[in-house]
PDB file of C-alpha atoms in Angstrom:
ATOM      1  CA  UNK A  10      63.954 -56.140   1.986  1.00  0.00           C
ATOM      2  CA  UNK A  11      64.112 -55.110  -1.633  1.00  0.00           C
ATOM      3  CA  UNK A  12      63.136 -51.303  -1.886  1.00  0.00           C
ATOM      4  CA  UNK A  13      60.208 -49.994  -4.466  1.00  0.00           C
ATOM      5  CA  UNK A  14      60.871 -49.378  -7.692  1.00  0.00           C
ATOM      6  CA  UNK A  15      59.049 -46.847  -9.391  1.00  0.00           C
ATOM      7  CA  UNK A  16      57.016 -47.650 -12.536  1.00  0.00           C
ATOM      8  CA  UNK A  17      54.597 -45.285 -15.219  1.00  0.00           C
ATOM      9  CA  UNK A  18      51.960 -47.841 -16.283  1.00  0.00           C
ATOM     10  CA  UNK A  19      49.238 -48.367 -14.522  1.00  0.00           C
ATOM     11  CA  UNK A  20      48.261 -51.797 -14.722  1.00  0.00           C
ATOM     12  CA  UNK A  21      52.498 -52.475 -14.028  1.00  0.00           C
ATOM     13  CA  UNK A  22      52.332 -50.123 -11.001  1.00  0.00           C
ATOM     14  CA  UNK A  23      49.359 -51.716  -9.634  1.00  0.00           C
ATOM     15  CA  UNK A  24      50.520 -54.827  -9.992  1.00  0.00           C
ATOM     16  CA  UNK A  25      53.861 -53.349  -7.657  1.00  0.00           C
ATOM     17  CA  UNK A  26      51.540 -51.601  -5.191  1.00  0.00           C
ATOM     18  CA  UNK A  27      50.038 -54.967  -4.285  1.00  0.00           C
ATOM     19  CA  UNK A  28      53.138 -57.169  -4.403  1.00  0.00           C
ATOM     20  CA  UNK A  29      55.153 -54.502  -2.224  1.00  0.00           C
ATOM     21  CA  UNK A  30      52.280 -54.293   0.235  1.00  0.00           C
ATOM     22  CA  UNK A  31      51.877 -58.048   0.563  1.00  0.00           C
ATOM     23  CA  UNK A  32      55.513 -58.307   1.217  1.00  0.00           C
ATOM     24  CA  UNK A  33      55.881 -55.421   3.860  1.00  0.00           C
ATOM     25  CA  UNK A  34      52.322 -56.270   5.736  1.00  0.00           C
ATOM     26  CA  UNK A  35      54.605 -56.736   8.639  1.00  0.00           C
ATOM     27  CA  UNK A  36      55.450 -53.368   8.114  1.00  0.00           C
ATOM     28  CA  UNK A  37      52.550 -52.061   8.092  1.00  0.00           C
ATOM     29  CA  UNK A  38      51.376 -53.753  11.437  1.00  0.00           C
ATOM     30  CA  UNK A  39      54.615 -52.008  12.978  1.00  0.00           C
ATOM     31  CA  UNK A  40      53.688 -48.781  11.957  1.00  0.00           C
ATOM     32  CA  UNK A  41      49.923 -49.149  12.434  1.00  0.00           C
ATOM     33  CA  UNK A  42      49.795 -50.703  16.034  1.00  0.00           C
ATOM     34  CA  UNK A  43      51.106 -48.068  17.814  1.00  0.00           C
ATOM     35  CA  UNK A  44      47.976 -45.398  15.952  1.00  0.00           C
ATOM     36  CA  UNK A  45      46.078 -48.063  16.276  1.00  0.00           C
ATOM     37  CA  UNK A  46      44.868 -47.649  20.276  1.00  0.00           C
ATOM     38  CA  UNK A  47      44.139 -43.784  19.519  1.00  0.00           C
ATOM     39  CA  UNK A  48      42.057 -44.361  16.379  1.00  0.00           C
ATOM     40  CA  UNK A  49      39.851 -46.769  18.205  1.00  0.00           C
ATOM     41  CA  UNK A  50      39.934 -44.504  21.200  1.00  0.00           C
ATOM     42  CA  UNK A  51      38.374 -41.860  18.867  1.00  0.00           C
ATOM     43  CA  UNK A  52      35.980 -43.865  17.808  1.00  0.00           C
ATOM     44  CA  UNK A  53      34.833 -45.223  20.977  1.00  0.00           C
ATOM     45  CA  UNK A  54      34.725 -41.707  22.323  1.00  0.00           C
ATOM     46  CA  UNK A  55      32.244 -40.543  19.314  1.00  0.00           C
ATOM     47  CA  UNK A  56      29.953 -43.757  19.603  1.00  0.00           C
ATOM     48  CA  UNK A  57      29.612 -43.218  23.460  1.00  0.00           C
ATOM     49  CA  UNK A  58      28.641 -39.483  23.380  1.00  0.00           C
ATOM     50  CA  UNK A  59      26.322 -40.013  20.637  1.00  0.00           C
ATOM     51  CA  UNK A  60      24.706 -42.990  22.352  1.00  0.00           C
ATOM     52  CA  UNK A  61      24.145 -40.372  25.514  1.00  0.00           C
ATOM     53  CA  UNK A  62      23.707 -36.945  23.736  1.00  0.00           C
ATOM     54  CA  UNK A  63      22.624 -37.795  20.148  1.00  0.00           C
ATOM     55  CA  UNK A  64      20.157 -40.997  19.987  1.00  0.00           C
ATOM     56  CA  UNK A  65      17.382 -40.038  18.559  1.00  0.00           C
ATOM     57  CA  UNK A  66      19.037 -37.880  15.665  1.00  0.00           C
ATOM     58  CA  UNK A  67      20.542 -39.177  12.542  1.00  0.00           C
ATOM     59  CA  UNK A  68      24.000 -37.850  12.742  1.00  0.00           C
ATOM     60  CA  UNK A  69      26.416 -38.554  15.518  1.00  0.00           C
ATOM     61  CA  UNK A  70      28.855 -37.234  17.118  1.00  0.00           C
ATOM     62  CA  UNK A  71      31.891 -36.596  15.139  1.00  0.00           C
ATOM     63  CA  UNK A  72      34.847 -34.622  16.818  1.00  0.00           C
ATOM     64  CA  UNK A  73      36.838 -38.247  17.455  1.00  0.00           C
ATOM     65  CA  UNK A  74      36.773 -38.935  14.191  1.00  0.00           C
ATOM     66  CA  UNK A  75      38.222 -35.623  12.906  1.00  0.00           C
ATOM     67  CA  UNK A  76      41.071 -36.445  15.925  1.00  0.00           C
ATOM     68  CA  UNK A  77      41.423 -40.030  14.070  1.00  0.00           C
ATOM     69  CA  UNK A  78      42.461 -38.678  11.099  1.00  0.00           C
ATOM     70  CA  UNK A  79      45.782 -37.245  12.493  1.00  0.00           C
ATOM     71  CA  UNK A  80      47.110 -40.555  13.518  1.00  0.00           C
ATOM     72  CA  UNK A  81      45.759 -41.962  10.378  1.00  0.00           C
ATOM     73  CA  UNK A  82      47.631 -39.033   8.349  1.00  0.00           C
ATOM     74  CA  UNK A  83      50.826 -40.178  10.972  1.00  0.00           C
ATOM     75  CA  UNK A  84      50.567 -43.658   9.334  1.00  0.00           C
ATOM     76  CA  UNK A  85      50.398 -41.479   5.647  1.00  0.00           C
ATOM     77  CA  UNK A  86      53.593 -40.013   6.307  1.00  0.00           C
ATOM     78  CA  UNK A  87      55.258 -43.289   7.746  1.00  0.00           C
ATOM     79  CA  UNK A  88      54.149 -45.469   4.866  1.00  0.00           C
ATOM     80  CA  UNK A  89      55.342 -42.591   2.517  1.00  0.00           C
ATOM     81  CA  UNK A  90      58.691 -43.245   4.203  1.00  0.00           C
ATOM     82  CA  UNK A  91      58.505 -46.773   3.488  1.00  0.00           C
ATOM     83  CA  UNK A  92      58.264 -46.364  -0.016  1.00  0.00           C
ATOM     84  CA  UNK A  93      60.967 -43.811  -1.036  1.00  0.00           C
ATOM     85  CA  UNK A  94      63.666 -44.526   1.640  1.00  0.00           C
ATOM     86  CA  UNK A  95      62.869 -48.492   1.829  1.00  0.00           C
ATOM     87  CA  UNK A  96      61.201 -50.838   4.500  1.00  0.00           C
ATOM     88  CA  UNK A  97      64.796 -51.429   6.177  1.00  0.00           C
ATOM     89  CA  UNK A  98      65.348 -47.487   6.456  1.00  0.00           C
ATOM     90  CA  UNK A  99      62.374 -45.383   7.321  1.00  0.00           C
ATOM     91  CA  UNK A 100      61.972 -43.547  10.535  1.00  0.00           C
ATOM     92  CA  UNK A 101      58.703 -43.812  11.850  1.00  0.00           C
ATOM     93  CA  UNK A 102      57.159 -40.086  12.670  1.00  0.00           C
ATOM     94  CA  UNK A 103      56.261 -39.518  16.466  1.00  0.00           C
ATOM     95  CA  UNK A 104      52.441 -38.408  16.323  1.00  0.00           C
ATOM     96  CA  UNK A 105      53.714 -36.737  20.159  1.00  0.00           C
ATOM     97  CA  UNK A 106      56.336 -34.838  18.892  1.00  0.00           C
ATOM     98  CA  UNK A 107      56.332 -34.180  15.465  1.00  0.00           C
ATOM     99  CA  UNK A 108      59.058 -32.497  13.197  1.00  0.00           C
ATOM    100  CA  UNK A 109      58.879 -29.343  11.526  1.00  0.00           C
ATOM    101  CA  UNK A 110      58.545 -31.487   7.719  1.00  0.00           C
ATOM    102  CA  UNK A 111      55.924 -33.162   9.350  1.00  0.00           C
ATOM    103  CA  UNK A 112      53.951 -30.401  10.707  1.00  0.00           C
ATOM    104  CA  UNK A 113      54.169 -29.127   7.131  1.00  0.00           C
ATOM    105  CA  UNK A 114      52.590 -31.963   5.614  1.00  0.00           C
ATOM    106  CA  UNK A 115      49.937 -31.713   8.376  1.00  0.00           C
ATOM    107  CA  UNK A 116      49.758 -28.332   8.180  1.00  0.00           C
ATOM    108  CA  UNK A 117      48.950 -27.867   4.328  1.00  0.00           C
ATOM    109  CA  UNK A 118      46.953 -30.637   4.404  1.00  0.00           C
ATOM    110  CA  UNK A 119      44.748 -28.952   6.748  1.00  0.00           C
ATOM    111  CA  UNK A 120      44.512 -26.070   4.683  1.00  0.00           C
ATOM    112  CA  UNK A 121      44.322 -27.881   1.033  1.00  0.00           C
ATOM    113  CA  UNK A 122      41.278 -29.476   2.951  1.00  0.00           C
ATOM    114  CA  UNK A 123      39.358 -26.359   4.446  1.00  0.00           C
ATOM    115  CA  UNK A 124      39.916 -24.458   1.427  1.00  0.00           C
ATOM    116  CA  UNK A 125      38.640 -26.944  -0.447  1.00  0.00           C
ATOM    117  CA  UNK A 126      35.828 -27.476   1.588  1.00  0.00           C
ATOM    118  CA  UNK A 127      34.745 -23.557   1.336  1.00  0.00           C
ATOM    119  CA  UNK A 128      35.632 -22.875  -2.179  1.00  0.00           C
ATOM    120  CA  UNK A 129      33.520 -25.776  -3.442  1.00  0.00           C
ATOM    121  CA  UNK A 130      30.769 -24.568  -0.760  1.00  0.00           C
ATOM    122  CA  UNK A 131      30.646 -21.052  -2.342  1.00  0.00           C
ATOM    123  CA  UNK A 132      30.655 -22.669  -5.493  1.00  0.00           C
ATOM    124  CA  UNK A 133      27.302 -24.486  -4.999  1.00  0.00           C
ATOM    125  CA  UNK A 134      25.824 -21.973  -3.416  1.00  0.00           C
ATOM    126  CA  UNK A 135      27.017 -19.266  -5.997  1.00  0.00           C
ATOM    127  CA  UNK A 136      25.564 -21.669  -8.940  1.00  0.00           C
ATOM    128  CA  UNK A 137      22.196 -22.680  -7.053  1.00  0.00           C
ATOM    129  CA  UNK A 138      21.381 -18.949  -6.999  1.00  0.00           C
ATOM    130  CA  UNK A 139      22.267 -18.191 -10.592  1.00  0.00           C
ATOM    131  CA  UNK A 140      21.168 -21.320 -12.502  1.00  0.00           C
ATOM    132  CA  UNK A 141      18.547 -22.882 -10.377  1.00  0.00           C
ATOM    133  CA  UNK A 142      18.382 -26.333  -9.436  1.00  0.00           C
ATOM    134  CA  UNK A 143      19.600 -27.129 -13.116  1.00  0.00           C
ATOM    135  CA  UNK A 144      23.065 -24.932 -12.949  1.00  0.00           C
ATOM    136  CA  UNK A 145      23.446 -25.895  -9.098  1.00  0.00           C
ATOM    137  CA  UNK A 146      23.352 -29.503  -9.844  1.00  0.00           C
ATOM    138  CA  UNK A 147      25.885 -29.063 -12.732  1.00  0.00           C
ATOM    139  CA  UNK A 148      27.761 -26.489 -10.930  1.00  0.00           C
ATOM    140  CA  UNK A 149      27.933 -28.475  -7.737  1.00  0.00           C
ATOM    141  CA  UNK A 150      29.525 -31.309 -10.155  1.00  0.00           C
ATOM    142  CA  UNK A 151      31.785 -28.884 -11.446  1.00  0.00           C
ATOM    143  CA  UNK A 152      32.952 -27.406  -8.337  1.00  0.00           C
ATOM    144  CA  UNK A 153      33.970 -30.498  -7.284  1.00  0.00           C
ATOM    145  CA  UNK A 154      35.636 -32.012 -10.233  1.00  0.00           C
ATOM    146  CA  UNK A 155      37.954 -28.551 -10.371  1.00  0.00           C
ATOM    147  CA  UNK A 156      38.580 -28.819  -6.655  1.00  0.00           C
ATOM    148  CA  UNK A 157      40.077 -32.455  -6.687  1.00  0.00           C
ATOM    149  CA  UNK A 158      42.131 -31.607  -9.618  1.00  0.00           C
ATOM    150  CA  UNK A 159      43.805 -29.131  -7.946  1.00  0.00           C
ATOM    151  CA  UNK A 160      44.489 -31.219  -4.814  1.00  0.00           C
ATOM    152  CA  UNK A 161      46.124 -34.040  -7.148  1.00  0.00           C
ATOM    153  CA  UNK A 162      48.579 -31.457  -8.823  1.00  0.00           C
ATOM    154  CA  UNK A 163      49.551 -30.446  -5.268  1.00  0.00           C
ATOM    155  CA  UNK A 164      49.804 -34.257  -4.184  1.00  0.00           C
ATOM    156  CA  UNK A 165      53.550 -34.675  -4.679  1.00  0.00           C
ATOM    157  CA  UNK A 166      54.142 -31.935  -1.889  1.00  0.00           C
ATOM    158  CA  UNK A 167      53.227 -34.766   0.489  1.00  0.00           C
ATOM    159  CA  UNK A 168      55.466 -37.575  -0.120  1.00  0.00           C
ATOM    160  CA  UNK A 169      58.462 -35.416  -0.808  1.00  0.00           C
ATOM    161  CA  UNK A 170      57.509 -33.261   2.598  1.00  0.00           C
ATOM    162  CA  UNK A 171      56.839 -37.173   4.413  1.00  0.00           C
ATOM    163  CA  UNK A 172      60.971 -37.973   3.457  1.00  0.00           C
ATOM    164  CA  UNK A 173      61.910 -33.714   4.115  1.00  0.00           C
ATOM    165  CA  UNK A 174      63.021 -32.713   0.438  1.00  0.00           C
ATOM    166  CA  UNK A 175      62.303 -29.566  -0.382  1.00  0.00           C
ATOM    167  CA  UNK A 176      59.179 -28.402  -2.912  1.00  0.00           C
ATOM    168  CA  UNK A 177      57.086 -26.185  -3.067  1.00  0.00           C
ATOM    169  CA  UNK A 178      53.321 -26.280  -4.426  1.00  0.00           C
ATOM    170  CA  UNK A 179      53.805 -24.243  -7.508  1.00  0.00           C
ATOM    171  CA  UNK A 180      56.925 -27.136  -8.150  1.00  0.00           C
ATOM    172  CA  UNK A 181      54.391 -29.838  -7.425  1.00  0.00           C
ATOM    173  CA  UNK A 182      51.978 -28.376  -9.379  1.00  0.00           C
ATOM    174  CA  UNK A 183      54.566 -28.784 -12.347  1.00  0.00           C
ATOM    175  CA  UNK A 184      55.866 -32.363 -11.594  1.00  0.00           C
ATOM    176  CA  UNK A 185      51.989 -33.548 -11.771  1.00  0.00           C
ATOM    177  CA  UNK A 186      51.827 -32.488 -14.929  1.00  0.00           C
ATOM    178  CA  UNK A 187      50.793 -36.050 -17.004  1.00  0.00           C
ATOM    179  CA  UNK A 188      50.589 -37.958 -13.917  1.00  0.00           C
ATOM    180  CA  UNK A 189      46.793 -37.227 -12.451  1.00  0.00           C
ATOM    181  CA  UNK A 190      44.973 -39.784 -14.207  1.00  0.00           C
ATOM    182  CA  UNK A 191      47.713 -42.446 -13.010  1.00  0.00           C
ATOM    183  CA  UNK A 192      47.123 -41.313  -9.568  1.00  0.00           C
ATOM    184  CA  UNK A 193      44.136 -41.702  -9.458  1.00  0.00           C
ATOM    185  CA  UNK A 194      43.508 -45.144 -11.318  1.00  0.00           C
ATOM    186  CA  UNK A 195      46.237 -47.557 -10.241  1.00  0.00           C
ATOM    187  CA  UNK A 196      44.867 -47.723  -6.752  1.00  0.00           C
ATOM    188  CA  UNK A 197      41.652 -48.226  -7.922  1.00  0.00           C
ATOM    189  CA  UNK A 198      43.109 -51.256 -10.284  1.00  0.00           C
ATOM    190  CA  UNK A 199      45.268 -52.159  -6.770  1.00  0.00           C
ATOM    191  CA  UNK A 200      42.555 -52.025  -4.714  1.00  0.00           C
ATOM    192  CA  UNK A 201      39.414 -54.152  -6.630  1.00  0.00           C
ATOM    193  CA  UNK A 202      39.198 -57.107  -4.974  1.00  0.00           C
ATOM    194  CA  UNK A 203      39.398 -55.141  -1.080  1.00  0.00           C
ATOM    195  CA  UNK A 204      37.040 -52.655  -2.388  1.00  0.00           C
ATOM    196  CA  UNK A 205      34.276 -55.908  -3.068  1.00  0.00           C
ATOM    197  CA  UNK A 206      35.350 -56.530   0.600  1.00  0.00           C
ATOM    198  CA  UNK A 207      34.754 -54.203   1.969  1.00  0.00           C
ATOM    199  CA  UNK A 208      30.857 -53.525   0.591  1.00  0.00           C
ATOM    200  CA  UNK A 209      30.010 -57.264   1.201  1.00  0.00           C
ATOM    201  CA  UNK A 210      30.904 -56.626   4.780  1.00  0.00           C
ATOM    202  CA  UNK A 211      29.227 -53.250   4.485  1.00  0.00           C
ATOM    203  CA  UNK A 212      25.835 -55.043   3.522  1.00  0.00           C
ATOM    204  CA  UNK A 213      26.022 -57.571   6.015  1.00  0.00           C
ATOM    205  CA  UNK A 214      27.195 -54.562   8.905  1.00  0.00           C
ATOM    206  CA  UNK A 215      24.083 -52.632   7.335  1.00  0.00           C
ATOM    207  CA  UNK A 216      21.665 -55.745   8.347  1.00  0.00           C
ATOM    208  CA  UNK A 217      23.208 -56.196  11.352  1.00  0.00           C
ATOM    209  CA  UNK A 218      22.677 -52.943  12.525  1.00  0.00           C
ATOM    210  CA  UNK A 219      19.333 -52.658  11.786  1.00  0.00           C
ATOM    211  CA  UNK A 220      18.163 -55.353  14.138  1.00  0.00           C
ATOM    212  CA  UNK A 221      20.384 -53.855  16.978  1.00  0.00           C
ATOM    213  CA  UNK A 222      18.426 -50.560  15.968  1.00  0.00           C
ATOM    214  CA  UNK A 223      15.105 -51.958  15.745  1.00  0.00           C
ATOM    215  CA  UNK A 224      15.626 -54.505  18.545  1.00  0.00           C
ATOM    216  CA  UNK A 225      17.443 -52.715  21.006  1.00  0.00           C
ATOM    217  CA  UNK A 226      16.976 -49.343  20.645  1.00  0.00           C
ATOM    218  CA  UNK A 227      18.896 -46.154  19.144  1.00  0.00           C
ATOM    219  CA  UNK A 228      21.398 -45.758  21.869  1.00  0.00           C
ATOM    220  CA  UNK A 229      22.678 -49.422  21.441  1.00  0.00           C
ATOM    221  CA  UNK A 230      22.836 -48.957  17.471  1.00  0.00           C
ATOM    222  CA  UNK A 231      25.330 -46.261  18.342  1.00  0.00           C
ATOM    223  CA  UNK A 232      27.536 -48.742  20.361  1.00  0.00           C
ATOM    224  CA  UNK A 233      26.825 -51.696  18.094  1.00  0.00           C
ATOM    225  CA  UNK A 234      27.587 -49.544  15.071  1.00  0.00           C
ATOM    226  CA  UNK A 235      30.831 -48.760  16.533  1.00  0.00           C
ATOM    227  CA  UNK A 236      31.732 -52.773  17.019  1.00  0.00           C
ATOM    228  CA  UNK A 237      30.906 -53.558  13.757  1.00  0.00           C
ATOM    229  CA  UNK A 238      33.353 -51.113  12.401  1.00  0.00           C
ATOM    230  CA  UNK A 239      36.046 -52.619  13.805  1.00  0.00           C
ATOM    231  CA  UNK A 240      37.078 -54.446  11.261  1.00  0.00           C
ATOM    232  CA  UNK A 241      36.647 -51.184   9.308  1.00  0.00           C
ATOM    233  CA  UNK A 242      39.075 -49.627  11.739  1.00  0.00           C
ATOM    234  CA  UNK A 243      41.499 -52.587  11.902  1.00  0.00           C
ATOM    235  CA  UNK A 244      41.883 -53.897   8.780  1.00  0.00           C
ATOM    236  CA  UNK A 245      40.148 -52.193   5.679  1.00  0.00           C
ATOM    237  CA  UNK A 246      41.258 -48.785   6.396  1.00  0.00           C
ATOM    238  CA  UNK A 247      44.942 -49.026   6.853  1.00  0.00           C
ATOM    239  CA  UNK A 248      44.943 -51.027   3.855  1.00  0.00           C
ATOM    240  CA  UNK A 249      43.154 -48.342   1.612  1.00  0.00           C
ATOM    241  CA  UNK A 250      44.974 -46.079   2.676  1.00  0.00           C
ATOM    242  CA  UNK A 251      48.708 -47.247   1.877  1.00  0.00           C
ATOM    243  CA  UNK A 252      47.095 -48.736  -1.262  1.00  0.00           C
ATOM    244  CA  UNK A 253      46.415 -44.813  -1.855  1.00  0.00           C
ATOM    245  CA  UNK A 254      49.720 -43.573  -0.661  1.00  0.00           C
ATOM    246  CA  UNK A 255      52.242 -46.505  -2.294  1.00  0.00           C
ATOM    247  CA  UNK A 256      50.649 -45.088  -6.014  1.00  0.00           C
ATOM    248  CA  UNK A 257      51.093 -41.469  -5.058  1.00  0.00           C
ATOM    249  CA  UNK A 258      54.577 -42.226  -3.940  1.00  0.00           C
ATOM    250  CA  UNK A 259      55.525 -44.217  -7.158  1.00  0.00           C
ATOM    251  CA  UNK A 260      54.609 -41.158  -9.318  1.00  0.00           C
ATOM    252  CA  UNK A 261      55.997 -38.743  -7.241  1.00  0.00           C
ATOM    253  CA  UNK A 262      59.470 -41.254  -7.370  1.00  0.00           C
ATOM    254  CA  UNK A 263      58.675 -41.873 -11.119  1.00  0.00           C
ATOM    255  CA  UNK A 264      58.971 -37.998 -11.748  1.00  0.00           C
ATOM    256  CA  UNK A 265      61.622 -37.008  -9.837  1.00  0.00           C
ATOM    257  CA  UNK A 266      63.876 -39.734 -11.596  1.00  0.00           C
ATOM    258  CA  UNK A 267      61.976 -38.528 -15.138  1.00  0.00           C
ATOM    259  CA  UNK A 268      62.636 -34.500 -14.284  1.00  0.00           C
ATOM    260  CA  UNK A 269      64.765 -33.604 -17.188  1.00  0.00           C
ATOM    261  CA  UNK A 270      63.736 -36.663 -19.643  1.00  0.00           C
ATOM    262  CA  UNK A 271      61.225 -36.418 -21.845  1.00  0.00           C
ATOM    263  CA  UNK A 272      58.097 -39.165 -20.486  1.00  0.00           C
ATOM    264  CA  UNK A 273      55.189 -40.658 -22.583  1.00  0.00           C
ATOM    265  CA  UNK A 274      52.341 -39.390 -19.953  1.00  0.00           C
ATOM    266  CA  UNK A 275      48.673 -39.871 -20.088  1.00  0.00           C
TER     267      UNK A 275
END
C-alpha cells in the first residue's frame, strides 16, 4: 500500500485524509476489532449499573466510559503508526503491555487533560466571582478558548511519541507554530458528510429513546440507550477519530520535513 504523503493545504489534505482512510478501512478494522470487545464491554458495564443504581437520575454511570477511552487512545496511537511508518509497516501497540513511548503518550495525555480540566475550572470560577454572570460567561469562553490552544501546540508530542522519536513539549510547542488552524479545520472539511451522519442518526436515536423511556420505563432507557449507540460505538467513533488523528499526523509529518525551510503558514 502506498504510504501518506504529507500536504499544507487544507482543502488538499482533507481531500488525502479521506482517500487514505477509504483505502486502509481494512486497516482500520484490524486495528479496531481487537479494542473493539473492551469498548463495548465498558459500555455495557456503565448502562447496566445505571439501569440498577442510577434510574431515576439524569446522569449515569460513567467509570466504563473513562476505561473506554484507553483502548480508544490504543487505536490513537496505532492509527498514528499507520500514517507516518505506512499501512504495510506499523506495529500495532498491545493495550496489555504497553511500551515505555506509549505510556508516555498515555501518560501526558492524562495530565494535558486534568490540567486542563482544573485550570479552566478555576478559571470560571475565578471570573464568576469577579465579573458576575457577565465576566463569568465571557471568562468561561475565554478559559476555554486559551486552554485548547495550548493543547494543539502540544499536539505533535503525540504522533511523534505514537512512532518513539524523541520531543519534547516546549519542541512541540515550536513545530505548531502556523499549523493550529490547519489542525483543527481539515478534519472538519474531512469529516462533513459523517458529521450529517451521525446527527440524523442522533435524531432518530433521540426519538427512539424516548418511547423506550416513556413506554418502558427509566431502567430500560438505560439499556436501550446503550443499543442504540452501537452504531455510535462501532462505526462513527473509530471513524472520527482517525479522521482526527490522520490531520494531526500530516502536520506533524508536514513540519518535520519543513523544519529548516521557510513555510507559507496560516
Amino acid at each position: 500500500m502506498r504510504n501518506y504523503q504529507p500536504s499544507l493545504g487544507i482543502g488538499e489534505t482533507s481531500q488525502n485524509i479521506r482517500f487514505f482512510i477509504s483505502a486502509n478501512m481494512d486497516v482500520m478494522w484490524r486495528v479496531y476489532k481487537p479494542l473493539l470487545p473492551y469498548i463495548l464491554g465498558c459500555y455495557a458495564f456503565d448502562a447496566v449499573m445505571s439501569a440498577l443504581f442510577f434510574s431515576e437520575g439524569p446522569n449515569g454511570f460513567m467509570l466504563g466510559a473513562i476505561v473506554s477511552s484507553y483502548f480508544m487512545a490504543a487505536l490513537a496511537i496505532d492509527w498514528h503508526r499507520v500514517v507516518i511508518e505506512g499501512p504495510d509497516n506499523f506495529s500495532a501497540m498491545n493495550p496489555f503491555k504497553p511500551k515505555k513511548h506509549e505510556l508516555a503518550f498515555l501518560g501526558v495525555g492524562l495530565l494535558i487533560g486534568i490540567v486542563y480540566v482544573l485550570g479552566v475550572g478555576l478559571a470560571v470560577f475565578l471570573f464568576f466571582a469577579i465579573g458576575g454572570q457577565g465576566g463569568g460567561a465571557f471568562g468561561s469562553i475565554l478559559a476555554v478558548a486559551v486552554g485548547l490552544y495550548i493543547i494543539y501546540k502540544f499536539s505533535f508530542y503525540f504522533p511523534a511519541k505514537a512512532v518513539d522519536s524523541s520531543i519534547t513539549l516546549k519542541e512541540s510547542f515550536g513545530l505548531t507554530r502556523g499549523y493550529m488552524f490547519r489542525i483543527i479545520a481539515a478534519p472538519m472539511v474531512a469529516s462533513w458528510k459523517l458529521l450529517l451522519g451521525v446527527m440524523a442518526y442522533g435524531f432518530v436515536m433521540g426519538m427512539a429513546m424516548y418511547f423506550v423511556r416513556t413506554g418502558l420505563g427509566p431502567q430500560a432507557g438505560w439499556i436501550g440507550m446503550f443499543v442504540f449507540s452501537l452504531p455510535l460505538y462501532i462505526y462513527f467513533k473509530p471513524l472520527f477519530m482517525v479522521i482526527g488523528v490522520t490531520s494531526l499526523s500530516n502536520y506533524y509529518m508536514h513540519a518535520m520535513q519543513n523544519k529548516n525551510e521557510s513555510v507559507t503558514r496560516l
